[in-house]
Amino acid sequence: VLHAVDDLLVEVGYAALTMTAIAERAGVGRQTVYRWWSSKAEVLFEATMIDAGRELAVEPRGTTLDELAAFVDAVVRFLTASEAGAGYRALVGEAQHDPQVAHLMESSSLFDGAVDPVLARAVDRGDLAPTADRASVTAMLVGPVLFRVLTDGPLPDPHHVARAALAVTT
Amino acid sequence: VLHAVDDLLVEVGYAALTMTAIAERAGVGRQTVYRWWSSKAEVLFEATMIDAGRELAVEPRGTTLDELAAFVDAVVRFLTASEAGAGYRALVGEAQHDPQVAHLMESSSLFDGAVDPVLARAVDRGDLAPTADRASVTAMLVGPVLFRVLTDGPLPDPHHVARAALAVTT
Amino acid sequence: VLHAVDDLLVEVGYAALTMTAIAERAGVGRQTVYRWWSSKAEVLFEATMIDAGRELAVEPRGTTLDELAAFVDAVVRFLTASEAGAGYRALVGEAQHDPQVAHLMESSSLFDGAVDPVLARAVDRGDLAPTADRASVTAMLVGPVLFRVLTDGPLPDPHHVARAALAVTT
Amino acid sequence: VLHAVDDLLVEVGYAALTMTAIAERAGVGRQTVYRWWSSKAEVLFEATMIDAGRELAVEPRGTTLDELAAFVDAVVRFLTASEAGAGYRALVGEAQHDPQVAHLMESSSLFDGAVDPVLARAVDRGDLAPTADRASVTAMLVGPVLFRVLTDGPLPDPHHVARAALAVTT
DNA sequence: CCATAAGCGAGACGGTACGTCACGTCTTTGG
DNA sequence: CCAAAGACGTGACGTACCGTCTCGCTTATGG
């Protein structure tokens, strides 16, 4: 079923991603889908979040700035080129219409989770004050990219974004 | 009709904002709505964008940093407290599902238009290089706020955001 | 739609006579069927009762006994050989399961209506006491035939039935 | 299981008498019900027919007419006031929709069996010709009552019915 | 005296019809 | 003569049962 959802999302888009189509594609009864998930958003959430975390993981590098830039770059690739990223964009969209989906997304803290190890290492290196507002830093790393992706605008340069996010904290 | 759309959006949310309901609320035939707009997104777009630009305008202030912070603050208020902002959030959401809406939004450059005068004054003051990538600066001002609004997360501090966006350009 | 119901009843039987199939056969949306009738029993009722009354009408004859026998014979032919009769049997069956259908049938007084003119003429001829319980006479004319039809048993002889019904009233 | 069926029939009616509900009520797996009966009609048939025969038995009386009237009265009470009678009505109804049930009912000869001893005694008394069509007499006894019960009409008087059935045979 | 298999409850499975809703198109009708 | 009112065919929704199918868990016999 999860594979069916992934495939259908890229093939027909979220609008045409109906429960009926999911069940048919998965070769499964419609009731079976409803038995395990209560809406198409929940199916997509499960199908997406499995991969999403992995794609955002950042390997340790020499400098904090490099690591942050690598993270921003991972965000860019996730949102623009990845199947899971397409699912994430659709879910953020749906969350604007459906409070239940909003709550589902809120509880995932996808980016926060991925960037936390990086920020921890930055504190160890002395590049980030232990008292700094990590949520703000995360927002400044992710936000500019997400904004431009969601509105089909020109993507900002990852290094610029990383530099700005780091600069403000010193 | 536009008033009906605005009212219904805050009363029942975007999901329940059907063409049927709009027509009924406006005391108008359904066919008449279709005659002027081809989808509920288009109606909402027209109803929203009229107010949106006005709410984001920034008065000149003493320093560039102050002006940028004032802009970020305007973005925060627009997205969290304004009727037009609610429409904007719904439209960004719908744009993820429907390419036609995406194209509609892309062509609006809502924030870019509002921030341009501010950046122009910053260049005059010498606080911003004339060659700087203005789109990137805009993204770094708007993105962090929009990200947190769309995902129901903690809003970043406007001054931090303004400082970061300015810092990177030097 | 009514023709579709008639046709489907003889082709596939009442059990397979679904609203979905009716709509499809009639080349009509499912919603349209629901708009005009609230259940398949109601559609069938309307499709059946139009013809039913006509098929049970009895021409005046020389003697009361002849007329009664002709009526019983009409009942036999209606129930065993007529399309409308098949509908009537199905409706009587459904009435045992669904009180709404029972109420629908009760209000039709199909046989009572058809036999009334015959009994009126019998009173005129002096073959039936004006005080006789006409409903009982009707039941004794129709009941034996209907009983055997519904339970697939041997049909009683129309003349016997007519004679018995008349005998008891004198 | 049989008790569960009886109870459910009077509680919720035949329409809501699902295999699922029967199994649940009997505290039994659904598969177990299917193992022993192939449809809800078969379960109901077995649960009903055990009692039905007993309720229709007629004690010998002084005159044939009295016995016949007693039989008709037993039929009335069976069909209107008895739990088994409710089952019988539901089965007659279902038989109109499902040929398998029709065949099941046909083979039972419920009323014929109960009335046979009475008719045999009538022949002994000389009140009934040995050559008379017993099936017709049975139909004229049972039919009028069953007709009015199935169509929620006014019940005929048992004595009238008995007299009519007897009259025709002389 | 244990194990091994038969029969059970529980319940998930792929289906299919249900009745409702909104869609976008169309026809009718009254001001 | 336009626009409201609303019926139309379409198709997804979420629910209910259908009849089939595996599961473990008893329970009771046979090696």
XYZ file of C-alpha atoms (C1' of nucleotides) in Angstrom:
742
model
C 0.000 0.000 0.000
C 2.780 2.412 0.940
C 4.551 1.758 -2.324
C 1.298 2.302 -4.176
C 0.922 5.695 -2.514
C 4.465 6.731 -3.372
C 4.062 5.664 -6.974
C 0.678 7.303 -7.431
C 1.863 10.586 -5.931
C 4.530 11.025 -8.582
C 2.310 9.665 -11.349
C -0.933 11.561 -10.843
C -0.259 14.117 -8.108
C -1.866 14.605 -4.733
C -5.204 15.880 -5.992
C -5.891 12.637 -7.868
C -4.460 10.500 -5.068
C -7.793 9.084 -3.900
C -8.327 6.302 -1.427
C -10.096 4.436 -4.208
C -7.055 4.719 -6.482
C -4.635 3.717 -3.729
C -6.614 0.572 -2.960
C -6.951 -0.347 -6.596
C -3.261 0.223 -7.314
C -2.203 -1.771 -4.277
C -4.513 -4.612 -5.298
C -6.281 -4.313 -1.995
C -9.836 -3.775 -0.785
C -10.788 -0.216 -0.003
C -11.866 -1.177 3.489
C -8.407 -2.517 4.190
C -6.861 0.875 3.609
C -9.416 2.472 5.928
C -8.716 -0.225 8.507
C -5.128 0.885 8.924
C -5.211 4.580 8.086
C -8.033 7.012 8.531
C -7.224 9.302 5.607
C -5.006 9.542 2.574
C -2.832 12.023 4.446
C -2.024 9.407 7.067
C -1.007 6.865 4.464
C 1.167 9.401 2.733
C 2.651 10.502 6.049
C 3.734 6.982 6.861
C 5.006 6.349 3.339
C 6.966 9.604 3.356
C 8.459 9.930 6.809
C 10.230 6.597 6.651
C 12.545 7.924 3.960
C 12.525 11.604 4.867
C 14.683 11.348 7.995
C 17.334 9.312 6.216
C 17.635 11.759 3.348
C 18.256 14.691 5.683
C 21.006 13.103 7.759
C 24.316 14.990 7.618
C 27.769 13.418 7.910
C 30.194 15.217 10.283
C 32.579 17.568 8.469
C 35.532 19.747 9.297
C 33.766 22.981 10.119
C 30.369 23.919 11.447
C 29.725 26.113 8.431
C 30.381 23.190 6.112
C 28.012 20.999 8.040
C 25.258 23.600 8.036
C 25.702 24.178 4.332
C 25.585 20.421 3.774
C 22.351 20.280 5.727
C 20.782 23.093 3.724
C 21.910 21.362 0.581
C 20.297 18.142 1.782
C 17.083 20.084 2.405
C 17.221 21.445 -1.123
C 17.733 18.019 -2.654
C 15.064 16.505 -0.420
C 12.465 19.089 -1.344
C 13.223 19.347 -5.039
C 14.423 15.950 -6.193
C 13.206 13.336 -3.764
C 10.053 11.240 -3.835
C 9.738 11.664 -0.084
C 10.146 15.414 -0.511
C 7.211 15.503 -2.903
C 5.182 13.742 -0.243
C 6.303 16.256 2.365
C 5.302 19.212 0.211
C 1.883 17.671 -0.377
C 1.460 17.084 3.338
C 2.414 20.644 4.254
C -0.152 21.743 1.712
C -2.857 19.514 3.101
C -2.041 20.664 6.635
C -3.255 24.142 5.648
C -6.709 22.711 4.963
C -7.049 20.016 7.579
C -6.207 20.532 11.272
C -5.765 16.801 11.786
C -2.992 16.721 9.217
C -1.519 19.839 10.778
C -1.316 18.078 14.102
C 0.238 15.033 12.473
C 2.968 17.148 10.874
C 3.563 19.169 13.993
C 4.338 16.026 15.926
C 6.973 14.899 13.475
C 9.576 17.668 13.824
C 11.262 16.337 10.752
C 13.894 19.025 10.189
C 14.439 19.786 13.857
C 15.315 16.160 14.416
C 17.794 16.070 11.559
C 19.575 19.298 12.413
C 19.912 18.679 16.143
C 23.114 16.585 15.978
C 24.731 19.241 13.807
C 23.918 21.985 16.273
C 25.156 19.849 19.164
C 28.511 19.459 17.442
C 28.568 23.216 16.770
C 28.158 23.874 20.483
C 31.006 21.452 21.221
C 33.226 23.307 18.781
C 32.312 26.618 20.374
C 30.674 27.879 17.178
C 27.286 28.140 18.802
C 26.382 29.502 22.205
C 24.806 26.790 24.375
C 22.047 29.259 25.164
C 21.246 30.012 21.523
C 17.689 29.449 20.304
C 18.135 26.295 18.262
C 14.605 26.381 16.898
C 15.307 29.804 15.400
C 18.506 28.595 13.801
C 16.672 25.650 12.306
C 13.971 27.932 10.985
C 16.556 30.166 9.363
C 18.219 27.181 7.708
C 15.076 25.462 6.456
C 12.663 28.340 5.981
C 14.245 30.190 3.051
C 14.555 26.999 1.023
C 11.074 25.737 1.862
C 9.558 29.148 1.071
C 11.026 29.191 -2.413
C 10.170 25.563 -3.063
C 6.547 25.989 -2.023
C 6.117 29.112 -4.123
C 8.160 27.920 -7.101
C 10.640 30.769 -6.685
C 14.446 30.985 -7.125
C 16.266 28.847 -4.571
C 18.694 30.682 -2.287
C 22.328 29.606 -2.188
C 22.904 27.012 0.568
C 26.180 28.600 1.666
C 24.597 32.008 2.068
C 21.801 30.543 4.139
C 24.193 28.606 6.347
C 26.405 31.659 6.849
C 23.466 33.866 7.781
C 22.035 31.372 10.245
C 25.400 31.016 11.933
C 26.273 34.701 11.905
C 23.275 35.805 13.910
C 24.029 33.505 16.772
C 27.480 34.772 17.601
C -18.987 36.997 -3.969
C -15.528 38.007 -2.766
C -16.898 38.963 0.608
C -18.744 35.662 0.783
C -15.480 33.815 0.159
C -13.630 35.773 2.843
C -16.371 35.174 5.361
C -16.725 31.490 4.612
C -12.983 30.915 4.836
C -12.828 32.058 8.440
C -16.143 30.418 9.327
C -15.741 26.935 7.925
C -12.162 26.650 6.665
C -10.815 26.003 3.216
C -11.786 22.353 3.047
C -15.491 23.156 3.401
C -15.240 26.188 1.134
C -17.174 24.723 -1.780
C -18.348 26.496 -4.892
C -21.866 25.492 -3.890
C -21.493 27.195 -0.517
C -19.947 30.325 -2.009
C -22.801 30.770 -4.466
C -25.433 30.154 -1.827
C -23.782 32.553 0.623
C -23.433 35.253 -1.997
C -27.077 34.808 -3.034
C -25.950 34.078 -6.545
C -26.401 31.242 -9.005
C -23.639 28.660 -9.134
C -23.212 29.174 -12.837
C -22.490 32.830 -12.266
C -19.496 32.028 -10.082
C -18.140 29.699 -12.751
C -18.598 32.432 -15.328
C -16.094 34.700 -13.598
C -13.690 32.295 -11.936
C -12.764 28.773 -12.910
C -12.080 27.416 -9.434
C -12.477 28.274 -5.797
C -8.737 28.995 -5.639
C -9.130 31.767 -8.171
C -11.934 33.377 -6.247
C -9.945 33.174 -3.056
C -6.862 34.525 -4.822
C -8.710 37.597 -5.950
C -10.373 38.065 -2.582
C -7.079 37.710 -0.755
C -4.466 39.522 -2.805
C -6.313 42.828 -2.757
C -5.659 43.168 0.980
C -2.404 41.247 1.209
C -0.112 43.847 -0.408
C -1.432 46.643 1.794
C -0.839 44.724 4.997
C 2.815 44.113 4.148
C 3.776 47.695 3.320
C 6.557 49.109 5.543
C 6.979 52.743 6.556
C 10.528 54.154 6.233
C 12.463 54.137 9.517
C 15.813 55.374 10.800
C 17.934 52.272 10.133
C 17.856 49.467 7.631
C 17.786 46.905 10.413
C 14.719 48.528 11.913
C 12.965 48.517 8.585
C 13.788 44.884 7.919
C 12.598 43.908 11.377
C 9.421 45.889 10.819
C 8.885 43.998 7.570
C 9.400 40.620 9.223
C 7.010 41.680 11.934
C 4.459 42.653 9.296
C 4.873 39.222 7.733
C 4.266 37.608 11.115
C 1.101 39.594 11.708
C -0.098 39.025 8.181
C 0.330 35.276 8.387
C -0.941 34.736 11.901
C -3.592 37.345 12.553
C -4.949 38.551 9.241
C -7.906 37.347 7.235
C -5.908 37.809 4.057
C -3.070 35.827 5.612
C -5.395 32.914 6.240
C -6.326 33.040 2.568
C -2.646 33.136 1.601
C -1.836 30.086 3.719
C -4.741 28.178 2.164
C -3.577 29.148 -1.312
C 0.020 28.085 -0.677
C -1.400 24.805 0.544
C -3.594 24.345 -2.509
C -0.674 25.235 -4.783
C 1.066 22.049 -3.633
C -1.817 20.007 -5.046
C -2.794 21.951 -8.114
C -0.270 23.245 -10.679
C -2.732 25.871 -11.903
C -2.862 27.421 -8.459
C 0.928 27.135 -8.223
C 1.251 29.160 -11.393
C -1.192 31.718 -10.083
C 0.802 32.178 -6.887
C 4.140 32.241 -8.652
C 3.072 35.182 -10.715
C 2.106 37.260 -7.725
C 5.489 37.812 -6.021
C 3.636 39.061 -3.028
C 6.512 39.418 -0.581
C 9.126 40.371 -3.156
C 6.981 43.308 -4.176
C 6.564 44.513 -0.614
C 10.196 44.212 0.373
C 11.684 45.794 -2.734
C 11.353 49.435 -1.574
C 13.013 48.543 1.704
C 15.968 46.939 -0.024
C 16.253 49.881 -2.381
C 16.562 52.245 0.570
C 19.142 49.894 2.149
C 21.277 50.162 -0.983
C 20.972 53.959 -0.852
C 22.144 53.942 2.749
C 25.076 51.688 1.823
C 23.815 48.861 4.051
C 23.359 46.531 1.109
C 25.666 45.960 -1.842
C 23.945 46.902 -5.128
C 25.054 43.532 -6.469
C 23.554 41.534 -3.613
C 21.031 38.820 -4.460
C 17.834 40.506 -3.373
C 15.732 37.392 -3.886
C 17.922 35.543 -1.405
C 17.574 38.287 1.165
C 13.816 38.219 0.753
C 13.773 34.461 1.155
C 15.793 34.729 4.346
C 13.392 37.309 5.731
C 10.148 35.592 4.823
C 11.123 31.914 4.824
C 11.766 31.293 8.512
C 8.465 32.860 9.496
C 6.445 31.139 6.795
C 8.044 27.797 7.618
C 7.016 27.989 11.255
C 3.556 29.269 10.435
C 2.859 26.521 7.952
C 4.077 23.820 10.297
C 2.585 25.259 13.482
C 5.999 25.628 15.062
C 7.550 28.323 17.329
C 7.900 31.643 15.508
C 11.452 33.010 15.227
C 12.221 36.451 16.618
C 11.809 39.153 13.922
C 14.961 40.982 14.980
C 17.090 37.870 14.764
C 15.766 37.150 11.339
C 16.388 40.692 10.149
C 19.915 40.695 11.561
C 20.762 37.364 9.914
C 19.435 38.434 6.544
C 21.463 41.625 6.685
C 24.623 39.996 8.021
C 25.088 37.648 5.136
C 25.156 40.412 2.577
C 28.175 42.208 3.960
C -35.962 4.331 -15.147
C -39.253 2.502 -14.643
C -38.669 0.444 -17.755
C -35.164 -0.351 -16.565
C -36.563 -1.643 -13.291
C -39.133 -3.815 -15.028
C -36.532 -5.253 -17.357
C -33.967 -5.905 -14.666
C -36.491 -7.615 -12.422
C -37.214 -10.318 -14.967
C -33.584 -10.552 -16.066
C -31.728 -10.792 -12.781
C -34.369 -11.061 -10.048
C -35.110 -8.826 -7.104
C -32.046 -9.750 -5.061
C -29.701 -8.436 -7.764
C -31.930 -5.448 -8.492
C -29.623 -2.849 -6.971
C -29.960 0.906 -7.182
C -26.562 0.912 -8.861
C -27.762 -1.494 -11.554
C -31.016 0.402 -12.104
C -29.165 3.660 -12.640
C -26.633 2.086 -14.958
C -29.305 0.296 -17.006
C -31.420 3.437 -17.299
C -28.376 5.436 -18.416
C -28.905 7.746 -15.516
C -26.854 8.969 -12.559
C -27.332 7.116 -9.299
C -28.153 10.351 -7.536
C -31.018 10.942 -9.919
C -32.696 7.728 -8.879
C -32.328 8.694 -5.221
C -33.716 12.129 -6.008
C -37.068 10.710 -7.059
C -37.390 7.501 -5.072
C -35.937 6.693 -1.694
C -35.500 2.953 -2.188
C -35.602 0.305 -4.858
C -38.939 -0.848 -3.461
C -40.473 2.541 -4.240
C -39.231 2.467 -7.811
C -40.553 -1.022 -8.273
C -43.865 -0.059 -6.671
C -44.373 2.746 -9.134
C -43.247 0.633 -12.079
C -45.549 -2.204 -11.061
C -48.770 -0.611 -9.877
C -49.362 1.262 -13.113
C -49.937 -2.016 -14.954
C -51.272 -4.089 -12.080
C -54.685 -2.443 -11.801
C -55.333 -2.755 -15.512
C -54.513 -6.450 -15.578
C -56.990 -7.233 -12.815
C -59.987 -5.432 -14.279
C -62.968 -7.706 -14.943
C -65.549 -7.247 -17.700
C -69.198 -7.641 -16.660
C -70.622 -11.101 -17.364
C -73.916 -12.876 -17.157
C -73.708 -14.270 -13.647
C -71.954 -13.260 -10.474
C -70.260 -16.608 -10.264
C -68.814 -16.155 -13.732
C -67.507 -12.735 -12.849
C -65.914 -13.922 -9.647
C -64.288 -16.829 -11.435
C -63.026 -14.457 -14.092
C -61.528 -12.287 -11.391
C -59.793 -15.232 -9.730
C -58.511 -16.272 -13.112
C -57.187 -12.767 -13.691
C -55.423 -12.956 -10.345
C -53.848 -16.247 -11.354
C -52.618 -14.890 -14.645
C -51.420 -11.676 -13.014
C -49.407 -13.497 -10.374
C -47.984 -16.245 -12.540
C -47.495 -14.847 -15.999
C -47.320 -11.067 -15.778
C -44.319 -8.795 -15.433
C -46.284 -6.623 -13.038
C -47.204 -9.715 -11.046
C -43.545 -10.580 -10.609
C -43.045 -7.094 -9.236
C -45.980 -7.520 -6.886
C -44.620 -10.814 -5.525
C -41.234 -9.216 -4.936
C -42.866 -6.284 -3.150
C -44.972 -8.514 -0.901
C -41.749 -10.325 -0.064
C -39.878 -7.136 0.717
C -42.788 -5.896 2.826
C -42.093 -8.743 5.244
C -38.615 -7.293 5.884
C -39.193 -3.575 5.685
C -42.076 -1.791 7.469
C -41.859 1.148 5.067
C -42.583 -1.128 2.137
C -45.352 -2.771 4.150
C -46.977 0.608 4.633
C -46.615 1.365 0.945
C -48.349 -1.865 -0.024
C -51.058 -1.492 2.582
C -52.057 1.828 1.106
C -52.486 0.415 -2.373
C -55.390 -2.010 -1.824
C -54.663 -3.432 -5.223
C -57.062 -6.398 -5.225
C -59.733 -4.746 -3.126
C -59.940 -1.965 -5.664
C -60.249 -4.342 -8.590
C -62.892 -6.575 -7.027
C -65.110 -3.821 -5.668
C -67.091 -3.203 -8.899
C -67.739 -6.934 -9.194
C -69.112 -7.129 -5.662
C -71.232 -4.037 -6.248
C -72.853 -5.703 -9.248
C -73.357 -8.858 -7.181
C -75.294 -6.859 -4.606
C -77.413 -5.348 -7.378
C -78.217 -8.815 -8.661
C -79.138 -9.940 -5.150
C -76.346 -12.523 -5.108
C -74.614 -10.816 -2.218
C -76.143 -9.372 0.932
C -75.495 -5.616 1.166
C -74.307 -6.225 4.722
C -71.775 -8.898 3.761
C -68.147 -8.369 4.740
C -66.653 -7.520 1.383
C -63.082 -7.588 2.657
C -63.568 -11.193 3.718
C -64.950 -12.160 0.339
C -61.977 -10.519 -1.349
C -59.589 -12.355 0.942
C -61.238 -15.654 0.126
C -60.932 -14.972 -3.574
C -57.351 -13.755 -3.620
C -55.817 -15.548 -0.642
C -55.835 -19.153 -1.846
C -54.214 -18.227 -5.138
C -51.633 -15.929 -3.605
C -50.763 -18.516 -0.953
C -49.961 -21.160 -3.548
C -48.091 -18.739 -5.758
C -45.894 -17.471 -2.954
C -45.085 -20.971 -1.755
C -44.750 -22.548 -5.205
C -47.593 -24.959 -4.506
C -50.420 -26.332 -6.695
C -52.817 -23.612 -7.778
C -56.467 -24.058 -6.738
C -59.155 -24.122 -9.390
C -60.578 -20.614 -10.002
C -64.167 -21.877 -10.200
C -63.913 -23.702 -6.916
C -62.529 -20.625 -5.244
C -65.244 -18.391 -6.691
C -67.976 -20.824 -5.670
C -66.662 -21.098 -2.105
C -66.381 -17.357 -1.675
C -69.924 -16.853 -2.898
C -71.402 -19.782 -0.980
C -70.417 -18.528 2.432
C -72.127 -15.203 2.015
C -75.618 -16.475 1.362
C -27.182 -20.277 17.458
C -30.850 -21.110 16.793
C -31.915 -19.255 19.913
C -29.793 -16.294 18.856
C -31.593 -16.203 15.517
C -35.018 -16.355 17.132
C -34.149 -13.602 19.563
C -32.592 -11.340 16.962
C -35.549 -11.734 14.607
C -37.981 -10.277 17.121
C -35.494 -7.670 18.344
C -34.186 -6.183 15.133
C -36.221 -7.709 12.304
C -35.181 -9.798 9.353
C -33.474 -7.015 7.422
C -30.947 -6.428 10.214
C -30.556 -10.139 10.893
C -27.051 -10.478 9.492
C -24.789 -13.472 9.720
C -22.346 -11.209 11.542
C -24.952 -10.342 14.158
C -26.066 -13.948 14.589
C -22.525 -15.123 15.219
C -21.814 -12.307 17.635
C -25.058 -12.864 19.551
C -24.462 -16.595 19.774
C -20.918 -16.000 21.001
C -19.628 -18.004 18.097
C -17.212 -17.448 15.236
C -18.715 -16.403 11.947
C -17.062 -19.264 10.178
C -18.802 -21.718 12.479
C -22.206 -20.511 11.367
C -21.201 -20.897 7.735
C -19.957 -24.403 8.518
C -23.443 -25.574 9.442
C -25.749 -23.389 7.356
C -25.122 -21.729 4.040
C -27.339 -18.668 4.524
C -29.277 -16.816 7.148
C -32.485 -18.186 5.629
C -31.388 -21.735 6.359
C -30.625 -20.938 9.986
C -33.969 -19.248 10.364
C -35.733 -22.131 8.623
C -34.328 -24.612 11.091
C -35.003 -22.356 14.055
C -38.577 -21.732 12.940
C -39.895 -25.033 11.624
C -39.254 -26.923 14.852
C -41.925 -24.889 16.611
C -44.176 -24.167 13.663
C -45.659 -27.674 13.272
C -46.513 -27.940 16.953
C -48.354 -24.625 17.019
C -50.623 -25.654 14.148
C -51.731 -29.025 15.549
C -55.518 -29.292 16.049
C -57.249 -31.376 18.702
C -60.187 -33.470 17.462
C -63.585 -31.844 18.056
C -67.221 -32.722 17.690
C -67.818 -31.480 14.152
C -65.700 -31.050 11.082
C -66.648 -27.420 10.874
C -65.419 -26.837 14.423
C -62.140 -28.530 13.668
C -61.594 -26.546 10.514
C -62.399 -23.319 12.307
C -59.991 -24.305 15.071
C -57.311 -24.892 12.466
C -57.895 -21.519 10.841
C -57.765 -19.931 14.247
C -54.475 -21.687 14.951
C -53.137 -20.322 11.667
C -54.206 -16.825 12.684
C -52.507 -17.074 16.051
C -49.412 -18.639 14.505
C -49.008 -15.916 11.942
C -49.872 -12.946 14.092
C -48.729 -13.724 17.606
C -46.056 -16.399 17.457
C -42.312 -16.089 17.261
C -42.211 -18.982 14.827
C -44.881 -17.277 12.742
C -42.727 -14.176 12.457
C -39.955 -16.407 11.157
C -42.325 -18.015 8.669
C -43.468 -14.648 7.333
C -39.860 -13.550 6.901
C -39.037 -16.782 5.082
C -42.001 -16.497 2.728
C -40.801 -12.993 1.999
C -37.237 -14.065 1.340
C -38.463 -16.906 -0.864
C -39.777 -14.285 -3.305
C -36.214 -13.009 -3.767
C -34.141 -16.147 -3.539
C -34.990 -19.367 -5.432
C -32.947 -21.449 -2.984
C -35.146 -20.318 -0.131
C -38.211 -20.903 -2.294
C -37.148 -24.498 -2.801
C -36.533 -24.901 0.908
C -40.025 -23.661 1.737
C -41.691 -25.688 -0.972
C -40.356 -28.887 0.495
C -41.742 -28.222 3.939
C -45.494 -28.332 3.310
C -46.024 -26.840 6.699
C -49.788 -26.241 6.590
C -50.605 -29.247 4.440
C -49.014 -31.469 7.031
C -50.970 -29.946 9.876
C -54.334 -29.987 8.159
C -54.114 -33.521 6.781
C -55.351 -35.322 9.922
C -58.316 -32.971 10.103
C -59.313 -33.668 6.522
C -58.874 -37.400 7.064
C -61.330 -37.262 9.958
C -63.702 -35.191 7.797
C -63.694 -37.943 5.183
C -64.413 -40.517 7.880
C -67.356 -38.471 9.055
C -68.637 -38.175 5.492
C -68.252 -34.389 5.515
C -65.707 -34.492 2.752
C -65.719 -36.543 -0.435
C -62.731 -38.902 -0.572
C -62.084 -37.621 -4.063
C -62.027 -33.949 -3.048
C -58.942 -31.927 -3.866
C -57.384 -31.632 -0.415
C -54.742 -29.198 -1.550
C -57.456 -26.806 -2.704
C -59.265 -27.063 0.599
C -56.018 -26.333 2.438
C -55.364 -23.359 0.218
C -58.831 -21.990 0.923
C -58.312 -22.373 4.642
C -54.814 -20.895 4.855
C -54.748 -18.497 1.924
C -57.223 -15.829 3.060
C -55.524 -15.490 6.430
C -51.999 -15.481 5.035
C -52.970 -12.926 2.378
C -54.263 -10.463 4.965
C -51.335 -11.056 7.301
C -48.740 -10.488 4.599
C -50.421 -7.329 3.377
C -51.361 -5.962 6.809
C -55.065 -6.068 5.969
C -58.165 -6.927 8.032
C -58.185 -10.590 9.057
C -61.166 -12.648 7.845
C -63.350 -14.455 10.368
C -62.105 -18.028 10.958
C -65.639 -19.478 10.959
C -66.489 -17.891 7.636
C -63.318 -19.254 6.124
C -63.946 -22.737 7.474
C -67.527 -22.717 6.244
C -66.509 -21.575 2.766
C -63.791 -24.189 2.449
C -66.212 -26.898 3.468
C -69.093 -25.640 1.370
C -67.307 -25.931 -1.924
C -66.561 -29.586 -1.504
C -70.111 -30.761 -1.220
C 2.215 -37.907 30.103
C 3.097 -35.382 26.724
C 2.232 -33.979 21.752
C -0.538 -33.612 18.146
C -4.266 -32.629 15.647
C -9.215 -31.166 15.206
C -12.405 -27.455 15.990
C -13.077 -23.140 17.713
C -13.086 -17.595 18.476
C -11.352 -13.940 16.450
C -10.693 -10.977 12.912
C -8.212 -9.332 8.452
C -8.792 -9.956 3.653
C -10.776 -8.539 -1.394
C -15.238 -7.301 -2.864
C -19.564 -4.727 -3.705
C -23.705 -1.836 -2.718
C -25.058 1.464 0.145
C -26.612 6.591 0.588
C -24.351 11.338 0.563
C -21.766 15.068 -1.251
C -19.812 18.288 -4.489
C -18.410 18.633 -8.951
C -19.118 21.162 -13.590
C -22.730 21.255 -17.310
C -27.265 21.861 -18.793
C -32.090 23.577 -19.086
C -36.009 26.066 -17.510
C -38.331 30.198 -15.895
C -39.523 34.665 -13.936
C -38.444 39.533 -13.181
C -32.697 38.574 -21.938
C -30.008 37.535 -18.322
C -29.433 35.172 -14.009
C -31.559 32.363 -10.057
C -32.838 27.940 -9.351
C -32.028 23.456 -9.674
C -31.861 18.738 -12.223
C -28.497 16.163 -14.612
C -24.309 12.399 -15.141
C -20.149 11.502 -12.712
C -17.288 9.780 -9.295
C -15.090 9.685 -4.432
C -16.481 9.446 0.035
C -16.776 6.393 4.408
C -19.764 2.385 6.163
C -21.727 -2.214 6.385
C -21.753 -7.122 5.264
C -20.577 -10.487 2.371
C -18.037 -15.160 2.134
C -13.147 -16.755 2.431
C -8.899 -17.095 4.632
C -5.478 -17.516 8.129
C -4.248 -17.312 12.806
C -3.508 -18.908 17.889
C -5.761 -21.256 21.651
C -8.260 -24.923 23.582
C -9.221 -29.476 24.530
C -9.151 -34.227 24.197
C -7.240 -38.331 22.315
C -3.481 -41.690 21.090
C 1.447 -43.074 21.064
